[in-house]
Amino acid sequence: MNQDLQHLKLLSIFHYVVGGLMGLTACIPIIHFVIGVMMIVSPSKMAGSGPPPPPALGWFFALFAGGGMVLGWTAAICMMIAGWFLAHGKHYIFCMVMAGFACLFQPFGMVLGIFTIIVLIRPSVKQLFENGGLPPVADDDDEPRFFDDHIRLDSYNIRSGR
């Protein structure tokens, strides 16, 4: 079970990384969006020595590039949300669907999606999700909440003055 928790934590981190890469990749059509807006706003600057391009071409560039960016950013946000759900052991079906969707984002998403599906189909991991979330994991390097939590007089061989 501890190995399952460790795998889910790693998958969560990798979902954040792949989500960030997806969001960055979704920014590529900004160039096309700007060209399309320039064709709409000032077609004379885009004309050169010939006739200006039709406004419909500018709208085509702007709408398809804008739609692609919004779709890519939405997918990236969903991927990061799936990473958060994996870390907290919630929404099993959403995590499974996003693992399948990650396979479309080559090459990192495919590797992440396959490993996520392999981990999520384990009966022990399904049981973790069904129990309503993962148990809190204490880190070894955590400081105690209060100073007196781990220090007692007898633990350090300190004699009282009585």
Short mmCIF file of C-alpha atoms in Angstrom, two decimals:
data_model
loop_
_atom_site.label_atom_id
_atom_site.label_comp_id
_atom_site.label_asym_id
_atom_site.label_seq_id
_atom_site.Cartn_x
_atom_site.Cartn_y
_atom_site.Cartn_z
CA MET A 1 0.00 0.00 0.00
CA ASN A 2 2.88 2.39 0.75
CA GLN A 3 4.21 1.71 -2.76
CA ASP A 4 0.81 2.68 -4.20
CA LEU A 5 0.90 5.97 -2.31
CA GLN A 6 4.39 6.67 -3.60
CA HIS A 7 3.36 5.88 -7.19
CA LEU A 8 0.32 8.15 -6.93
CA LYS A 9 2.49 10.96 -5.55
CA LEU A 10 4.96 10.61 -8.45
CA LEU A 11 2.15 10.44 -11.01
CA SER A 12 0.68 13.57 -9.50
CA ILE A 13 3.95 15.45 -9.93
CA PHE A 14 4.31 14.23 -13.53
CA HIS A 15 0.73 15.31 -14.29
CA TYR A 16 1.70 18.83 -13.21
CA VAL A 17 4.78 18.74 -15.44
CA VAL A 18 2.92 17.42 -18.50
CA GLY A 19 0.10 19.91 -17.85
CA GLY A 20 2.65 22.72 -17.85
CA LEU A 21 4.16 21.45 -21.10
CA MET A 22 0.69 21.23 -22.63
CA GLY A 23 -0.07 24.81 -21.58
CA LEU A 24 3.21 26.00 -23.04
CA THR A 25 2.58 24.14 -26.30
CA ALA A 26 -0.90 25.67 -26.48
CA CYS A 27 0.74 29.11 -26.67
CA ILE A 28 2.25 28.39 -30.10
CA PRO A 29 -0.86 29.54 -32.07
CA ILE A 30 -0.49 33.05 -30.61
CA ILE A 31 1.50 33.90 -33.75
CA HIS A 32 -1.41 32.91 -35.99
CA PHE A 33 -3.87 34.73 -33.75
CA VAL A 34 -1.89 37.96 -34.00
CA ILE A 35 -1.59 37.62 -37.80
CA GLY A 36 -5.34 37.07 -38.03
CA VAL A 37 -6.10 40.11 -35.89
CA MET A 38 -3.73 42.20 -38.00
CA MET A 39 -5.54 41.05 -41.16
CA ILE A 40 -8.84 42.19 -39.63
CA VAL A 41 -7.70 45.47 -38.05
CA SER A 42 -5.34 46.84 -40.68
CA PRO A 43 -5.47 44.83 -43.91
CA SER A 44 -3.56 47.53 -45.80
CA LYS A 45 -0.36 46.77 -43.83
CA MET A 46 -0.70 43.09 -44.73
CA ALA A 47 -1.25 43.83 -48.43
CA GLY A 48 2.25 44.78 -49.48
CA SER A 49 2.14 45.78 -53.18
CA GLY A 50 -0.96 43.70 -54.03
CA PRO A 51 -4.57 43.85 -52.92
CA PRO A 52 -5.28 43.36 -49.19
CA PRO A 53 -6.31 39.91 -47.97
CA PRO A 54 -10.02 39.35 -47.45
CA PRO A 55 -11.26 39.91 -43.89
CA ALA A 56 -12.65 36.37 -43.80
CA LEU A 57 -9.09 35.03 -43.94
CA GLY A 58 -8.21 37.11 -40.89
CA TRP A 59 -11.26 35.82 -39.03
CA PHE A 60 -10.29 32.27 -40.01
CA PHE A 61 -6.80 32.71 -38.59
CA ALA A 62 -8.01 34.40 -35.40
CA LEU A 63 -10.87 32.03 -34.61
CA PHE A 64 -9.03 28.79 -35.24
CA ALA A 65 -5.88 29.91 -33.43
CA GLY A 66 -7.90 31.31 -30.51
CA GLY A 67 -9.97 28.13 -30.31
CA GLY A 68 -6.84 26.00 -30.37
CA MET A 69 -5.25 28.02 -27.58
CA VAL A 70 -8.36 27.85 -25.40
CA LEU A 71 -8.71 24.11 -26.01
CA GLY A 72 -5.03 23.50 -25.21
CA TRP A 73 -5.12 25.60 -22.05
CA THR A 74 -8.29 23.83 -20.92
CA ALA A 75 -6.65 20.44 -21.46
CA ALA A 76 -3.57 21.61 -19.53
CA ILE A 77 -5.67 22.81 -16.62
CA CYS A 78 -7.61 19.52 -16.59
CA MET A 79 -4.32 17.62 -16.57
CA MET A 80 -3.14 19.59 -13.55
CA ILE A 81 -6.48 19.05 -11.80
CA ALA A 82 -6.08 15.31 -12.43
CA GLY A 83 -2.66 15.54 -10.78
CA TRP A 84 -4.23 17.16 -7.74
CA PHE A 85 -6.94 14.48 -7.65
CA LEU A 86 -4.31 11.74 -7.85
CA ALA A 87 -2.42 13.25 -4.93
CA HIS A 88 -5.57 13.33 -2.82
CA GLY A 89 -7.10 10.05 -4.02
CA LYS A 90 -10.33 11.51 -5.36
CA HIS A 91 -12.37 11.29 -8.58
CA TYR A 92 -11.12 7.97 -9.93
CA ILE A 93 -13.06 8.15 -13.22
CA PHE A 94 -11.79 11.67 -14.01
CA CYS A 95 -8.20 10.54 -13.40
CA MET A 96 -8.71 7.52 -15.64
CA VAL A 97 -10.23 9.63 -18.44
CA MET A 98 -7.38 12.17 -18.22
CA ALA A 99 -4.87 9.31 -18.32
CA GLY A 100 -6.41 8.19 -21.60
CA PHE A 101 -6.46 11.76 -22.89
CA ALA A 102 -2.79 12.21 -21.92
CA CYS A 103 -1.91 9.47 -24.41
CA LEU A 104 -2.72 11.93 -27.22
CA PHE A 105 0.07 14.28 -26.13
CA GLN A 106 3.16 12.61 -27.61
CA PRO A 107 5.69 11.47 -26.31
CA PHE A 108 5.55 12.45 -22.62
CA GLY A 109 1.79 12.25 -22.31
CA MET A 110 1.68 8.76 -23.76
CA VAL A 111 4.21 7.46 -21.24
CA LEU A 112 2.41 9.25 -18.40
CA GLY A 113 -1.00 8.02 -19.54
CA ILE A 114 0.09 4.40 -19.82
CA PHE A 115 1.76 4.40 -16.39
CA THR A 116 -1.23 6.15 -14.86
CA ILE A 117 -3.63 3.57 -16.27
CA ILE A 118 -1.39 0.74 -15.05
CA VAL A 119 -1.37 2.18 -11.52
CA LEU A 120 -5.07 3.06 -11.46
CA ILE A 121 -6.28 -0.42 -12.47
CA ARG A 122 -4.63 -2.02 -9.43
CA PRO A 123 -7.26 -3.28 -6.97
CA SER A 124 -5.38 -1.75 -4.03
CA VAL A 125 -5.40 1.69 -5.69
CA LYS A 126 -9.10 1.38 -6.53
CA GLN A 127 -9.73 0.62 -2.87
CA LEU A 128 -7.78 3.72 -1.83
CA PHE A 129 -9.98 5.86 -4.06
CA GLU A 130 -13.17 4.16 -2.84
CA ASN A 131 -12.28 4.79 0.80
CA GLY A 132 -12.70 8.51 0.27
CA GLY A 133 -9.19 9.74 -0.24
CA LEU A 134 -5.64 8.90 0.66
CA PRO A 135 -4.42 8.89 4.24
CA PRO A 136 -2.21 11.83 5.17
CA VAL A 137 1.45 10.97 4.80
CA ALA A 138 3.84 12.45 7.35
CA ASP A 139 7.24 13.45 6.04
CA ASP A 140 10.31 12.34 7.93
CA ASP A 141 11.77 15.83 8.02
CA ASP A 142 8.68 17.47 9.52
CA GLU A 143 9.27 19.51 12.62
CA PRO A 144 7.20 18.70 15.69
CA ARG A 145 4.23 20.98 16.23
CA PHE A 146 5.22 21.92 19.74
CA PHE A 147 8.58 21.93 21.43
CA ASP A 148 7.42 19.56 24.17
CA ASP A 149 6.17 16.92 21.75
CA HIS A 150 9.46 15.02 21.64
CA ILE A 151 11.47 16.38 24.54
CA ARG A 152 11.02 15.06 28.06
CA LEU A 153 13.26 15.41 31.06
CA ASP A 154 13.92 11.68 31.33
CA SER A 155 14.73 11.34 27.63
CA TYR A 156 17.92 13.38 27.98
CA ASN A 157 18.92 12.11 31.39
CA ILE A 158 18.29 15.46 33.00
CA ARG A 159 17.78 15.28 36.73
CA SER A 160 15.42 17.60 38.38
CA GLY A 161 16.64 19.61 41.34
CA ARG A 162 14.35 17.82 43.82
#
